[in-house]
Amino acid sequence: MLGLMQQEPLLISSLLTFAERHHADSEIVSRRVEGDIHRYTWREASARAKQVANALDATGLLFSDRVATLAWNGYRHLELYFGVSGSGRVLHTINPRLHPEQIAWIANHAEDQVLCFDLTFLPIVQAIHAKCPGIKRFVALCDKAKLPADSGIPNLVAYEDWIGGQKTTYDWPDFDENSASSMCYTSGTTGNPKAALYSHRSTILHAYAASMPDVMALSARDSVLPVVPMFHVNAWGIPYSAALTGCKLVFPGPALDGKSVYELLESENVSFAAGVPTVWQMLLGHLKQNGLRFSTLKRTVIGGSACPPAMIDSFREDYGVDVLHAWGMTEMSPLGTLCTLKNKHLRQAPQEQMKIRLKQGRAIFGVDMKIVGEDGRELPWDGKASGDLLVKGPWIIREYFKGEGGDPLVGGWFPTGDVATIDPDGYMQITDRSKDVIKSGGEWISSIDVENIAVAHPAVAMAACIGVRHPKWDERPIVVVVKKPGAEVSKEELLRFYEGKTAKWQIPDDVVFVDAIPLGATGKMLKTRLRETLKDYRLPGA
Amino acid sequence: MLGLMQQEPLLISSLLTFAERHHADSEIVSRRVEGDIHRYTWREASARAKQVANALDATGLLFSDRVATLAWNGYRHLELYFGVSGSGRVLHTINPRLHPEQIAWIANHAEDQVLCFDLTFLPIVQAIHAKCPGIKRFVALCDKAKLPADSGIPNLVAYEDWIGGQKTTYDWPDFDENSASSMCYTSGTTGNPKAALYSHRSTILHAYAASMPDVMALSARDSVLPVVPMFHVNAWGIPYSAALTGCKLVFPGPALDGKSVYELLESENVSFAAGVPTVWQMLLGHLKQNGLRFSTLKRTVIGGSACPPAMIDSFREDYGVDVLHAWGMTEMSPLGTLCTLKNKHLRQAPQEQMKIRLKQGRAIFGVDMKIVGEDGRELPWDGKASGDLLVKGPWIIREYFKGEGGDPLVGGWFPTGDVATIDPDGYMQITDRSKDVIKSGGEWISSIDVENIAVAHPAVAMAACIGVRHPKWDERPIVVVVKKPGAEVSKEELLRFYEGKTAKWQIPDDVVFVDAIPLGATGKMLKTRLRETLKDYRLPGA
C-alpha cells in the first residue's frame, strides 16, 4: 500500500522558486572579474536564471543537453546553475586549472553545446574552440562593452546580450527527479578524466544534508562565503543549500589571496566560510602579518585534502573560529563526513576533544561507510584497524558518465581509494590514499603522518612523502620538502625532528629539498608527478 | 538522460541502521509508566526493534498491515516506530484522549491487526476489544509480571514476552519509498476522523527538514525532550530526526506535570524541548512557584496552537530560553513553518525582532504556501491581507486514507482551514481558523486576537472567543473566560482592559465566566462544543 502524500519531484528549480518566494530579499554579493563588487538578491537572481532558461530555449538546446562553464564563484555562474539545470539541461562545470588539451577533451566527451566563461579564461577558450566543433555557442560572462573585439572565437556573445532580450518569466518543467542535473569530471591522476553525473534528486538530498547542524549548519541568519570553487563539485553544494536556507551568499570571484578574502569576510559580515587548506593558509598568513582579527566569522569547514593539525589549532586558539574537518569527493557530491562532537564528548577535556576534531569525522545521514581488509572483509571500528574505505548512499555515484572505467562498485559500495580507520563512535580518519601508502617490511606507513610531522616544523612550507624501492624492506619513505621563504633547516635537523613523534621505523630515510611540489587542478599534491621526477633518486647507502 | 547516482530508496529502516552503526552509544532515556527511569542506547533500541519485526512476522502480519499503538513517549513506543515501519507494516498511532467509541471506530477503519498499549490505557482496551474483531493480538507494553491477570482481553500478551524470544537480527526489506509507513487520524471536530497516511519518503524528507538550523536545529550534541506526544503526528517527527542526527533522546512518559518535566530537563541535561502551550504553562508555573531556573535548556519549539505572546516573553526574558513558534498540522507531517529570524533582522532592535517572533514563521524548504481570497485568487504578501492558507509539498497529504472526504486539494494545494497573513519576508501569521473567524458588519474579527488580549490580563487563565448572532452586525464576538485560581476580575474590568489594545469595534460585546473550557484530544479548545453549550446565550441588550 502506498502512502497518500503529494508526489512532488525533488527538482533544482524548486530551490529557486522557494528562494524567490520566501527569501526574495536575501543578498547575493559577488566580487566580479571586473574587480568591483556586485550585489543583488534572489529576486533578481531568479529573474535572470529564467532569462538563461529562455536563452537556452532560443539557442535550441533540448532536455539533457550540456552547457559548460569555465567560471569563478559569482552571480552569473549562480544564474547558470539554476537556469541550466532548472530548465532540464545539464550543467557541466569545468575546472579551468586543467590543461587546455584536457579541457578540450572533456568538453568533447561531455558533448557540450554551449560554453560560458569568465574573461579570465579567454586564452583557454581561444586555445580550444577549434578543437570543440560541438560547441555551437560561446558566451563570455560580461556585457557587450567588455567583449573582446578580435578574439577569433566564432559564435561568441556577451552573456548580458545573450540573456538581455529574454523574458524574465519561465515555467520550470516538471520531470523525473532522477534526471541528470549537472556533471563534474574528476581530475584523475591516471587515465582520462571520468565524470560524475549528478541528478536533481541527489542534489536536493545533498542540499538538505549539507545544511544540517552537524554539517555546514546553514540558516537564514548566516552570511556564507564559499571559497571552494563552483567549478569543482558545485562548491560543495553551497549554491543549492543557500537557496534552500535563504542565507546571504558572498562570492569571492577570482581574488583568493589572503587580503581579498579577508576584506570580503569583514565587509559582508561573513559567519561561515568553506575552503581547502591552501587558501586558508594564505588567509591565516595575511592575518598574522597584519595583526588582524575576524569580527564575524564563527566557523569554517575545511576539506579537499587533509588539514594540518596546526591550522585547526591556529583557527581555534588564535582566532576563536570553529574549524570543522570535512571529507568527501567528486563522486560523493561531495560531502561524506564532517567532524563535529557528540553529546557524550561535551564533558571531555579540550585536549580529548581536539583528538576527535583531527579526524575526518562522522558519516552524514544518507552516507554509510565501511573499511575492508585486503580480503574484502569488513574491519572492526576500533580506531586502529585501517583498510580501504568504501561508501554508499543516494548522492554517491553508481557509475561514471558513459560507463567509463566500467562498474566501479564493489557489492553496491563505492571504493574511495582512501585508506582509513573508524573508531567505535563512527569517526573516520584517513590514514592515506591507497596508492600513496608505503609498504615497508610488510607494515604500512601512512604518507600523511610523515607529512604532518614535517609541516609542523617551523621552517617547512609543504611536504610530500613518497615511497622508494629498497632492497631489504621493499619500500622506504622519503620526504620531499619545500622550505618557507627565508627559512632554513638541514636534512639532519628535520630527521631529528621526527624522533619521539613517531615509531623509529616510520621515520623517513631521507629528506629531499625542492623549490616546489607539483599541485593538481584541485590543489592536491601530485605524487605521481613527484615519483616520476625522482625516478632516478637512490636512497643514501642503497 | 538520467543521472548516475546510487538508487537508494528513502526508508525508515535506514534511519535505524544509521543510528545503530554511527550513534550506537547515543542515549535514550525514558520515564516509564512504571514510574522509574529506563536508559539504554540506539544499539539496544535497534536490536529490540528487530525483535519487534520478527514478532510481527511470527504474528503473521503482511506488508502494509496495520499495527496500532496507544502509548506515551517511551522506548518501547520507539521500538515499535522502527520495528513496525521498518519491516514494511504501517504504524497507526492512536490518540488515547479520544473517546473509546471513537478509538474503536478508528481501529476498525484502519483495519488494525495488532494493538500495543501502555497499561495506563488498559480501561480503554477493555472497553473496545469486543468491538474490534479485526485485532488479533493485544500487546501490553510491560513485562509478564505486570500483565493484569483478569483483564478479560483475549489474545493479550506482555510486550517483553512477545518480543523476548525473537532474534535480534533482521534483514530490513527494500521496497518502494512511497509505501505507507504510518498513519494518524485527525481529531476532526465535525464528521468522522480522517487519516493522513504518511510514506517512507515523506517521513525521511520531513526528518531532514526538521533537523535543519532554521527548524529544530538538531545535532548529535543535543539532548532532546519531546513533550509533543508520539501518539499524535509522530511527535513532530522527532523520533526520526533523533535517529538521523544521533541526538540524545529523553522521553517523559505519562508525567507531563511541571515538576516531572522540570526534573527530567535538569537531570538529563536537556538542551531542546518541543511541546504545546498547555504543557509549557504548567512548566512555567512550576518554575515561578519554586523560584527555579533552567541549567541546560536553550531552546524550545512551541506549536499545536497559537502561543500566547506572554509565554514567549517569559521564556526569553525570565529564563533565557529561545522560543520558536512553529505551525503545522496532522496533514503536514506536521511541520510547515518555523519562526526564526533572517540575516537582515540581526541588526534590528529587540522589540522589532519580537514582532517577527510572534508570527508563525517562514516556510521550510519543501513546503510552499499561499493565501487566497474568497474568490480563490492569491492575495499579496503585505502582512495585511488575510485569506485562506493553502500549502503544498512532499510531506503534505494529497488525500485521506480510503479517500474519506473526497479530494481535499484545490488545484494541487491543500487548504489548511486556517486564515493567515504573509508579510513581504514570507512570515506567515495565523489570524484565525476559518471556521472561528467572526464576521461583524462585513469585517472580519480574529478570535485569536481577542483571546490573546484576554489572557494577557493577570487574572485570566484561559479565554475563548466565539461569535454570536447579532440582528444588526450579523455576528459579534464574546469572550468566554476561565479565571486563575484565587484571582478575580469583573466583566467591566476585563472589557476596559481591551481599550487601547484593539479597534473599538473589535472589542467583544460580553464576557462569560466559566469553570472550564472544553479541550479536544490534542489540547485545542473545542469551540464547537462551547458554541453548543452557549446556544441559548443572548447578547446583553439583544
PDB file of N, CA, C and O in Angstrom, chain A residues 9-16 63-64 81-91 172-183 197-208 234 240 244 333 394-395, chain B residues 1-5 7 201 205 365:
ATOM      1  N   PRO A   9       8.214  15.990  -7.387  1.00  0.00           N
ATOM      2  CA  PRO A   9       9.595  15.572  -7.636  1.00  0.00           C
ATOM      3  C   PRO A   9      10.577  16.552  -6.988  1.00  0.00           C
ATOM      4  O   PRO A   9      10.269  17.733  -6.824  1.00  0.00           O
ATOM      5  N   LEU A  10      11.719  16.034  -6.573  1.00  0.00           N
ATOM      6  CA  LEU A  10      12.764  16.883  -5.997  1.00  0.00           C
ATOM      7  C   LEU A  10      13.558  17.484  -7.157  1.00  0.00           C
ATOM      8  O   LEU A  10      14.370  16.805  -7.775  1.00  0.00           O
ATOM      9  N   LEU A  11      13.293  18.743  -7.463  1.00  0.00           N
ATOM     10  CA  LEU A  11      13.926  19.390  -8.613  1.00  0.00           C
ATOM     11  C   LEU A  11      14.693  20.643  -8.187  1.00  0.00           C
ATOM     12  O   LEU A  11      14.274  21.345  -7.267  1.00  0.00           O
ATOM     13  N   ILE A  12      15.775  20.906  -8.886  1.00  0.00           N
ATOM     14  CA  ILE A  12      16.593  22.081  -8.580  1.00  0.00           C
ATOM     15  C   ILE A  12      15.794  23.369  -8.786  1.00  0.00           C
ATOM     16  O   ILE A  12      15.969  24.345  -8.050  1.00  0.00           O
ATOM     17  N   SER A  13      14.870  23.361  -9.747  1.00  0.00           N
ATOM     18  CA  SER A  13      14.059  24.564  -9.959  1.00  0.00           C
ATOM     19  C   SER A  13      13.243  24.909  -8.717  1.00  0.00           C
ATOM     20  O   SER A  13      12.973  26.085  -8.454  1.00  0.00           O
ATOM     21  N   SER A  14      12.878  23.887  -7.921  1.00  0.00           N
ATOM     22  CA  SER A  14      12.069  24.181  -6.730  1.00  0.00           C
ATOM     23  C   SER A  14      12.884  24.938  -5.686  1.00  0.00           C
ATOM     24  O   SER A  14      12.328  25.677  -4.875  1.00  0.00           O
ATOM     25  N   LEU A  15      14.203  24.769  -5.695  1.00  0.00           N
ATOM     26  CA  LEU A  15      15.059  25.556  -4.804  1.00  0.00           C
ATOM     27  C   LEU A  15      14.964  27.034  -5.166  1.00  0.00           C
ATOM     28  O   LEU A  15      14.844  27.898  -4.296  1.00  0.00           O
ATOM     29  N   LEU A  16      15.029  27.293  -6.471  1.00  0.00           N
ATOM     30  CA  LEU A  16      14.993  28.692  -6.920  1.00  0.00           C
ATOM     31  C   LEU A  16      13.622  29.306  -6.655  1.00  0.00           C
ATOM     32  O   LEU A  16      13.525  30.448  -6.187  1.00  0.00           O
ATOM     33  N   PHE A  63      16.249  18.932 -23.805  1.00  0.00           N
ATOM     34  CA  PHE A  63      16.357  18.321 -22.488  1.00  0.00           C
ATOM     35  C   PHE A  63      17.640  17.497 -22.411  1.00  0.00           C
ATOM     36  O   PHE A  63      17.958  16.744 -23.329  1.00  0.00           O
ATOM     37  N   SER A  64      18.393  17.674 -21.341  1.00  0.00           N
ATOM     38  CA  SER A  64      19.632  16.922 -21.077  1.00  0.00           C
ATOM     39  C   SER A  64      20.843  17.382 -21.876  1.00  0.00           C
ATOM     40  O   SER A  64      21.933  16.842 -21.699  1.00  0.00           O
ATOM     41  N   TYR A  81      23.778  27.979 -12.849  1.00  0.00           N
ATOM     42  CA  TYR A  81      23.459  26.792 -12.036  1.00  0.00           C
ATOM     43  C   TYR A  81      21.965  26.495 -12.096  1.00  0.00           C
ATOM     44  O   TYR A  81      21.547  25.358 -12.298  1.00  0.00           O
ATOM     45  N   PHE A  82      21.152  27.553 -11.882  1.00  0.00           N
ATOM     46  CA  PHE A  82      19.713  27.326 -11.787  1.00  0.00           C
ATOM     47  C   PHE A  82      19.023  27.354 -13.143  1.00  0.00           C
ATOM     48  O   PHE A  82      18.111  26.578 -13.392  1.00  0.00           O
ATOM     49  N   GLY A  83      19.472  28.252 -14.016  1.00  0.00           N
ATOM     50  CA  GLY A  83      18.844  28.346 -15.335  1.00  0.00           C
ATOM     51  C   GLY A  83      19.077  27.108 -16.178  1.00  0.00           C
ATOM     52  O   GLY A  83      18.174  26.625 -16.868  1.00  0.00           O
ATOM     53  N   VAL A  84      20.292  26.564 -16.123  1.00  0.00           N
ATOM     54  CA  VAL A  84      20.624  25.377 -16.924  1.00  0.00           C
ATOM     55  C   VAL A  84      19.915  24.149 -16.362  1.00  0.00           C
ATOM     56  O   VAL A  84      19.148  23.483 -17.059  1.00  0.00           O
ATOM     57  N   SER A  85      20.154  23.825 -15.090  1.00  0.00           N
ATOM     58  CA  SER A  85      19.569  22.609 -14.518  1.00  0.00           C
ATOM     59  C   SER A  85      18.060  22.731 -14.384  1.00  0.00           C
ATOM     60  O   SER A  85      17.324  21.774 -14.631  1.00  0.00           O
ATOM     61  N   GLY A  86      17.600  23.909 -13.990  1.00  0.00           N
ATOM     62  CA  GLY A  86      16.167  24.102 -13.782  1.00  0.00           C
ATOM     63  C   GLY A  86      15.363  23.837 -15.042  1.00  0.00           C
ATOM     64  O   GLY A  86      14.262  23.291 -14.984  1.00  0.00           O
ATOM     65  N   SER A  87      15.932  24.207 -16.198  1.00  0.00           N
ATOM     66  CA  SER A  87      15.215  24.016 -17.461  1.00  0.00           C
ATOM     67  C   SER A  87      15.440  22.626 -18.040  1.00  0.00           C
ATOM     68  O   SER A  87      15.009  22.346 -19.155  1.00  0.00           O
ATOM     69  N   GLY A  88      16.131  21.780 -17.301  1.00  0.00           N
ATOM     70  CA  GLY A  88      16.275  20.383 -17.729  1.00  0.00           C
ATOM     71  C   GLY A  88      17.566  20.083 -18.451  1.00  0.00           C
ATOM     72  O   GLY A  88      17.813  18.939 -18.836  1.00  0.00           O
ATOM     73  N   ARG A  89      18.408  21.098 -18.642  1.00  0.00           N
ATOM     74  CA  ARG A  89      19.712  20.831 -19.257  1.00  0.00           C
ATOM     75  C   ARG A  89      20.704  20.426 -18.172  1.00  0.00           C
ATOM     76  O   ARG A  89      20.417  20.525 -16.986  1.00  0.00           O
ATOM     77  N   VAL A  90      21.882  20.003 -18.597  1.00  0.00           N
ATOM     78  CA  VAL A  90      22.891  19.524 -17.649  1.00  0.00           C
ATOM     79  C   VAL A  90      24.033  20.538 -17.566  1.00  0.00           C
ATOM     80  O   VAL A  90      24.643  20.876 -18.585  1.00  0.00           O
ATOM     81  N   LEU A  91      24.285  21.016 -16.381  1.00  0.00           N
ATOM     82  CA  LEU A  91      25.363  21.980 -16.153  1.00  0.00           C
ATOM     83  C   LEU A  91      26.680  21.229 -16.032  1.00  0.00           C
ATOM     84  O   LEU A  91      26.846  20.378 -15.154  1.00  0.00           O
ATOM     85  N   TRP A 172       9.140  26.519 -15.131  1.00  0.00           N
ATOM     86  CA  TRP A 172      10.091  25.432 -14.941  1.00  0.00           C
ATOM     87  C   TRP A 172       9.394  24.095 -15.212  1.00  0.00           C
ATOM     88  O   TRP A 172       8.337  23.827 -14.658  1.00  0.00           O
ATOM     89  N   PRO A 173       9.975  23.256 -16.067  1.00  0.00           N
ATOM     90  CA  PRO A 173       9.293  21.998 -16.392  1.00  0.00           C
ATOM     91  C   PRO A 173       9.360  20.995 -15.235  1.00  0.00           C
ATOM     92  O   PRO A 173      10.268  21.027 -14.414  1.00  0.00           O
ATOM     93  N   ASP A 174       8.379  20.119 -15.188  1.00  0.00           N
ATOM     94  CA  ASP A 174       8.355  19.001 -14.247  1.00  0.00           C
ATOM     95  C   ASP A 174       8.900  17.764 -14.962  1.00  0.00           C
ATOM     96  O   ASP A 174       8.545  17.523 -16.109  1.00  0.00           O
ATOM     97  N   PHE A 175       9.769  17.031 -14.297  1.00  0.00           N
ATOM     98  CA  PHE A 175      10.280  15.788 -14.907  1.00  0.00           C
ATOM     99  C   PHE A 175      10.784  14.872 -13.809  1.00  0.00           C
ATOM    100  O   PHE A 175      10.764  15.231 -12.627  1.00  0.00           O
ATOM    101  N   ASP A 176      11.221  13.695 -14.190  1.00  0.00           N
ATOM    102  CA  ASP A 176      11.747  12.683 -13.272  1.00  0.00           C
ATOM    103  C   ASP A 176      12.884  13.273 -12.439  1.00  0.00           C
ATOM    104  O   ASP A 176      13.850  13.809 -12.987  1.00  0.00           O
ATOM    105  N   GLU A 177      12.764  13.159 -11.109  1.00  0.00           N
ATOM    106  CA  GLU A 177      13.795  13.732 -10.246  1.00  0.00           C
ATOM    107  C   GLU A 177      15.146  13.028 -10.389  1.00  0.00           C
ATOM    108  O   GLU A 177      16.164  13.535  -9.918  1.00  0.00           O
ATOM    109  N   ASN A 178      15.157  11.870 -11.023  1.00  0.00           N
ATOM    110  CA  ASN A 178      16.430  11.178 -11.254  1.00  0.00           C
ATOM    111  C   ASN A 178      17.146  11.665 -12.514  1.00  0.00           C
ATOM    112  O   ASN A 178      18.218  11.163 -12.856  1.00  0.00           O
ATOM    113  N   SER A 179      16.544  12.632 -13.206  1.00  0.00           N
ATOM    114  CA  SER A 179      17.187  13.183 -14.396  1.00  0.00           C
ATOM    115  C   SER A 179      18.519  13.833 -14.035  1.00  0.00           C
ATOM    116  O   SER A 179      18.691  14.365 -12.942  1.00  0.00           O
ATOM    117  N   ALA A 180      19.434  13.788 -15.009  1.00  0.00           N
ATOM    118  CA  ALA A 180      20.754  14.390 -14.798  1.00  0.00           C
ATOM    119  C   ALA A 180      20.615  15.903 -14.648  1.00  0.00           C
ATOM    120  O   ALA A 180      19.854  16.541 -15.361  1.00  0.00           O
ATOM    121  N   SER A 181      21.348  16.479 -13.701  1.00  0.00           N
ATOM    122  CA  SER A 181      21.271  17.920 -13.457  1.00  0.00           C
ATOM    123  C   SER A 181      22.595  18.624 -13.708  1.00  0.00           C
ATOM    124  O   SER A 181      22.637  19.743 -14.182  1.00  0.00           O
ATOM    125  N   SER A 182      23.685  17.934 -13.351  1.00  0.00           N
ATOM    126  CA  SER A 182      24.992  18.566 -13.527  1.00  0.00           C
ATOM    127  C   SER A 182      26.066  17.490 -13.543  1.00  0.00           C
ATOM    128  O   SER A 182      25.806  16.338 -13.180  1.00  0.00           O
ATOM    129  N   MET A 183      27.241  17.876 -13.987  1.00  0.00           N
ATOM    130  CA  MET A 183      28.326  16.901 -14.056  1.00  0.00           C
ATOM    131  C   MET A 183      29.662  17.545 -13.742  1.00  0.00           C
ATOM    132  O   MET A 183      29.850  18.745 -13.916  1.00  0.00           O
ATOM    133  N   LEU A 197      27.869  12.137 -12.784  1.00  0.00           N
ATOM    134  CA  LEU A 197      26.676  12.743 -13.365  1.00  0.00           C
ATOM    135  C   LEU A 197      25.603  12.805 -12.276  1.00  0.00           C
ATOM    136  O   LEU A 197      24.952  11.819 -11.965  1.00  0.00           O
ATOM    137  N   TYR A 198      25.473  13.992 -11.681  1.00  0.00           N
ATOM    138  CA  TYR A 198      24.539  14.157 -10.563  1.00  0.00           C
ATOM    139  C   TYR A 198      23.101  14.244 -11.066  1.00  0.00           C
ATOM    140  O   TYR A 198      22.853  14.620 -12.199  1.00  0.00           O
ATOM    141  N   SER A 199      22.166  13.934 -10.185  1.00  0.00           N
ATOM    142  CA  SER A 199      20.750  14.042 -10.536  1.00  0.00           C
ATOM    143  C   SER A 199      20.095  15.137  -9.692  1.00  0.00           C
ATOM    144  O   SER A 199      20.663  15.598  -8.695  1.00  0.00           O
ATOM    145  N   HIS A 200      18.903  15.543 -10.100  1.00  0.00           N
ATOM    146  CA  HIS A 200      18.148  16.519  -9.302  1.00  0.00           C
ATOM    147  C   HIS A 200      17.901  15.963  -7.903  1.00  0.00           C
ATOM    148  O   HIS A 200      18.079  16.657  -6.906  1.00  0.00           O
ATOM    149  N   ARG A 201      17.512  14.698  -7.833  1.00  0.00           N
ATOM    150  CA  ARG A 201      17.245  14.072  -6.535  1.00  0.00           C
ATOM    151  C   ARG A 201      18.487  14.086  -5.644  1.00  0.00           C
ATOM    152  O   ARG A 201      18.428  14.493  -4.489  1.00  0.00           O
ATOM    153  N   SER A 202      19.609  13.651  -6.193  1.00  0.00           N
ATOM    154  CA  SER A 202      20.821  13.584  -5.362  1.00  0.00           C
ATOM    155  C   SER A 202      21.236  14.980  -4.913  1.00  0.00           C
ATOM    156  O   SER A 202      21.710  15.171  -3.790  1.00  0.00           O
ATOM    157  N   THR A 203      21.019  15.962  -5.759  1.00  0.00           N
ATOM    158  CA  THR A 203      21.403  17.339  -5.425  1.00  0.00           C
ATOM    159  C   THR A 203      20.533  17.897  -4.296  1.00  0.00           C
ATOM    160  O   THR A 203      21.043  18.551  -3.372  1.00  0.00           O
ATOM    161  N   ILE A 204      19.239  17.641  -4.348  1.00  0.00           N
ATOM    162  CA  ILE A 204      18.335  18.152  -3.301  1.00  0.00           C
ATOM    163  C   ILE A 204      18.606  17.438  -1.979  1.00  0.00           C
ATOM    164  O   ILE A 204      18.690  18.077  -0.922  1.00  0.00           O
ATOM    165  N   LEU A 205      18.764  16.129  -2.019  1.00  0.00           N
ATOM    166  CA  LEU A 205      19.035  15.401  -0.773  1.00  0.00           C
ATOM    167  C   LEU A 205      20.345  15.879  -0.159  1.00  0.00           C
ATOM    168  O   LEU A 205      20.452  16.088   1.050  1.00  0.00           O
ATOM    169  N   HIS A 206      21.349  16.073  -0.997  1.00  0.00           N
ATOM    170  CA  HIS A 206      22.636  16.570  -0.525  1.00  0.00           C
ATOM    171  C   HIS A 206      22.494  17.976   0.054  1.00  0.00           C
ATOM    172  O   HIS A 206      23.118  18.307   1.072  1.00  0.00           O
ATOM    173  N   ALA A 207      21.640  18.789  -0.566  1.00  0.00           N
ATOM    174  CA  ALA A 207      21.459  20.170  -0.082  1.00  0.00           C
ATOM    175  C   ALA A 207      20.790  20.182   1.294  1.00  0.00           C
ATOM    176  O   ALA A 207      21.151  20.978   2.166  1.00  0.00           O
ATOM    177  N   TYR A 208      19.814  19.318   1.499  1.00  0.00           N
ATOM    178  CA  TYR A 208      19.216  19.182   2.832  1.00  0.00           C
ATOM    179  C   TYR A 208      20.308  18.780   3.837  1.00  0.00           C
ATOM    180  O   TYR A 208      20.479  19.404   4.884  1.00  0.00           O
ATOM    181  N   ASN A 234      30.457  21.574  -7.537  1.00  0.00           N
ATOM    182  CA  ASN A 234      29.400  22.530  -7.179  1.00  0.00           C
ATOM    183  C   ASN A 234      29.646  23.260  -5.868  1.00  0.00           C
ATOM    184  O   ASN A 234      28.713  23.538  -5.109  1.00  0.00           O
ATOM    185  N   TYR A 240      23.207  25.470  -3.771  1.00  0.00           N
ATOM    186  CA  TYR A 240      21.890  24.848  -3.571  1.00  0.00           C
ATOM    187  C   TYR A 240      21.426  25.024  -2.125  1.00  0.00           C
ATOM    188  O   TYR A 240      20.270  25.361  -1.871  1.00  0.00           O
ATOM    189  N   LEU A 244      18.131  26.874  -0.432  1.00  0.00           N
ATOM    190  CA  LEU A 244      17.287  26.071   0.471  1.00  0.00           C
ATOM    191  C   LEU A 244      17.103  26.752   1.830  1.00  0.00           C
ATOM    192  O   LEU A 244      16.059  26.631   2.465  1.00  0.00           O
ATOM    193  N   SER A 333      29.366  14.067  -4.331  1.00  0.00           N
ATOM    194  CA  SER A 333      28.519  15.295  -4.417  1.00  0.00           C
ATOM    195  C   SER A 333      28.901  16.537  -3.607  1.00  0.00           C
ATOM    196  O   SER A 333      28.168  17.503  -3.683  1.00  0.00           O
ATOM    197  N   PRO A 394      22.559   7.850  -1.466  1.00  0.00           N
ATOM    198  CA  PRO A 394      21.833   8.395  -2.621  1.00  0.00           C
ATOM    199  C   PRO A 394      22.513   9.564  -3.324  1.00  0.00           C
ATOM    200  O   PRO A 394      22.023   9.993  -4.357  1.00  0.00           O
ATOM    201  N   TRP A 395      23.621  10.108  -2.759  1.00  0.00           N
ATOM    202  CA  TRP A 395      24.337  11.150  -3.511  1.00  0.00           C
ATOM    203  C   TRP A 395      25.751  10.695  -3.853  1.00  0.00           C
ATOM    204  O   TRP A 395      26.661  11.506  -4.017  1.00  0.00           O
TER     205      TRP A 395
ATOM    206  N   MET B   1      17.960  12.219 -20.096  1.00  0.00           N
ATOM    207  CA  MET B   1      19.091  11.438 -19.569  1.00  0.00           C
ATOM    208  C   MET B   1      19.026  11.424 -18.043  1.00  0.00           C
ATOM    209  O   MET B   1      18.860  12.464 -17.412  1.00  0.00           O
ATOM    210  N   LEU B   2      19.147  10.233 -17.490  1.00  0.00           N
ATOM    211  CA  LEU B   2      19.130  10.125 -16.029  1.00  0.00           C
ATOM    212  C   LEU B   2      20.532  10.317 -15.448  1.00  0.00           C
ATOM    213  O   LEU B   2      21.531  10.022 -16.103  1.00  0.00           O
ATOM    214  N   GLY B   3      20.579  10.823 -14.245  1.00  0.00           N
ATOM    215  CA  GLY B   3      21.846  10.908 -13.534  1.00  0.00           C
ATOM    216  C   GLY B   3      22.336   9.504 -13.203  1.00  0.00           C
ATOM    217  O   GLY B   3      21.603   8.526 -13.373  1.00  0.00           O
ATOM    218  N   LEU B   4      23.566   9.417 -12.748  1.00  0.00           N
ATOM    219  CA  LEU B   4      24.138   8.090 -12.480  1.00  0.00           C
ATOM    220  C   LEU B   4      24.474   7.925 -11.010  1.00  0.00           C
ATOM    221  O   LEU B   4      25.550   7.469 -10.640  1.00  0.00           O
ATOM    222  N   MET B   5      23.534   8.318 -10.180  1.00  0.00           N
ATOM    223  CA  MET B   5      23.732   8.212  -8.737  1.00  0.00           C
ATOM    224  C   MET B   5      23.096   6.915  -8.220  1.00  0.00           C
ATOM    225  O   MET B   5      22.231   6.344  -8.861  1.00  0.00           O
ATOM    226  N   GLN B   7      20.769   4.358  -6.422  1.00  0.00           N
ATOM    227  CA  GLN B   7      19.326   4.409  -6.255  1.00  0.00           C
ATOM    228  C   GLN B   7      18.927   3.790  -4.929  1.00  0.00           C
ATOM    229  O   GLN B   7      18.413   2.687  -4.871  1.00  0.00           O
ATOM    230  N   ARG B 201       9.126   7.923   2.179  1.00  0.00           N
ATOM    231  CA  ARG B 201       9.760   9.092   1.561  1.00  0.00           C
ATOM    232  C   ARG B 201       9.392  10.380   2.294  1.00  0.00           C
ATOM    233  O   ARG B 201      10.261  11.184   2.641  1.00  0.00           O
ATOM    234  N   LEU B 205      12.159  12.827   4.242  1.00  0.00           N
ATOM    235  CA  LEU B 205      12.340  14.219   3.823  1.00  0.00           C
ATOM    236  C   LEU B 205      11.984  15.161   4.972  1.00  0.00           C
ATOM    237  O   LEU B 205      12.691  16.134   5.243  1.00  0.00           O
ATOM    238  N   PHE B 365      11.948  24.736   3.505  1.00  0.00           N
ATOM    239  CA  PHE B 365      12.062  24.270   2.120  1.00  0.00           C
ATOM    240  C   PHE B 365      11.421  22.893   1.990  1.00  0.00           C
ATOM    241  O   PHE B 365      11.741  21.964   2.735  1.00  0.00           O
TER     242      PHE B 365
END
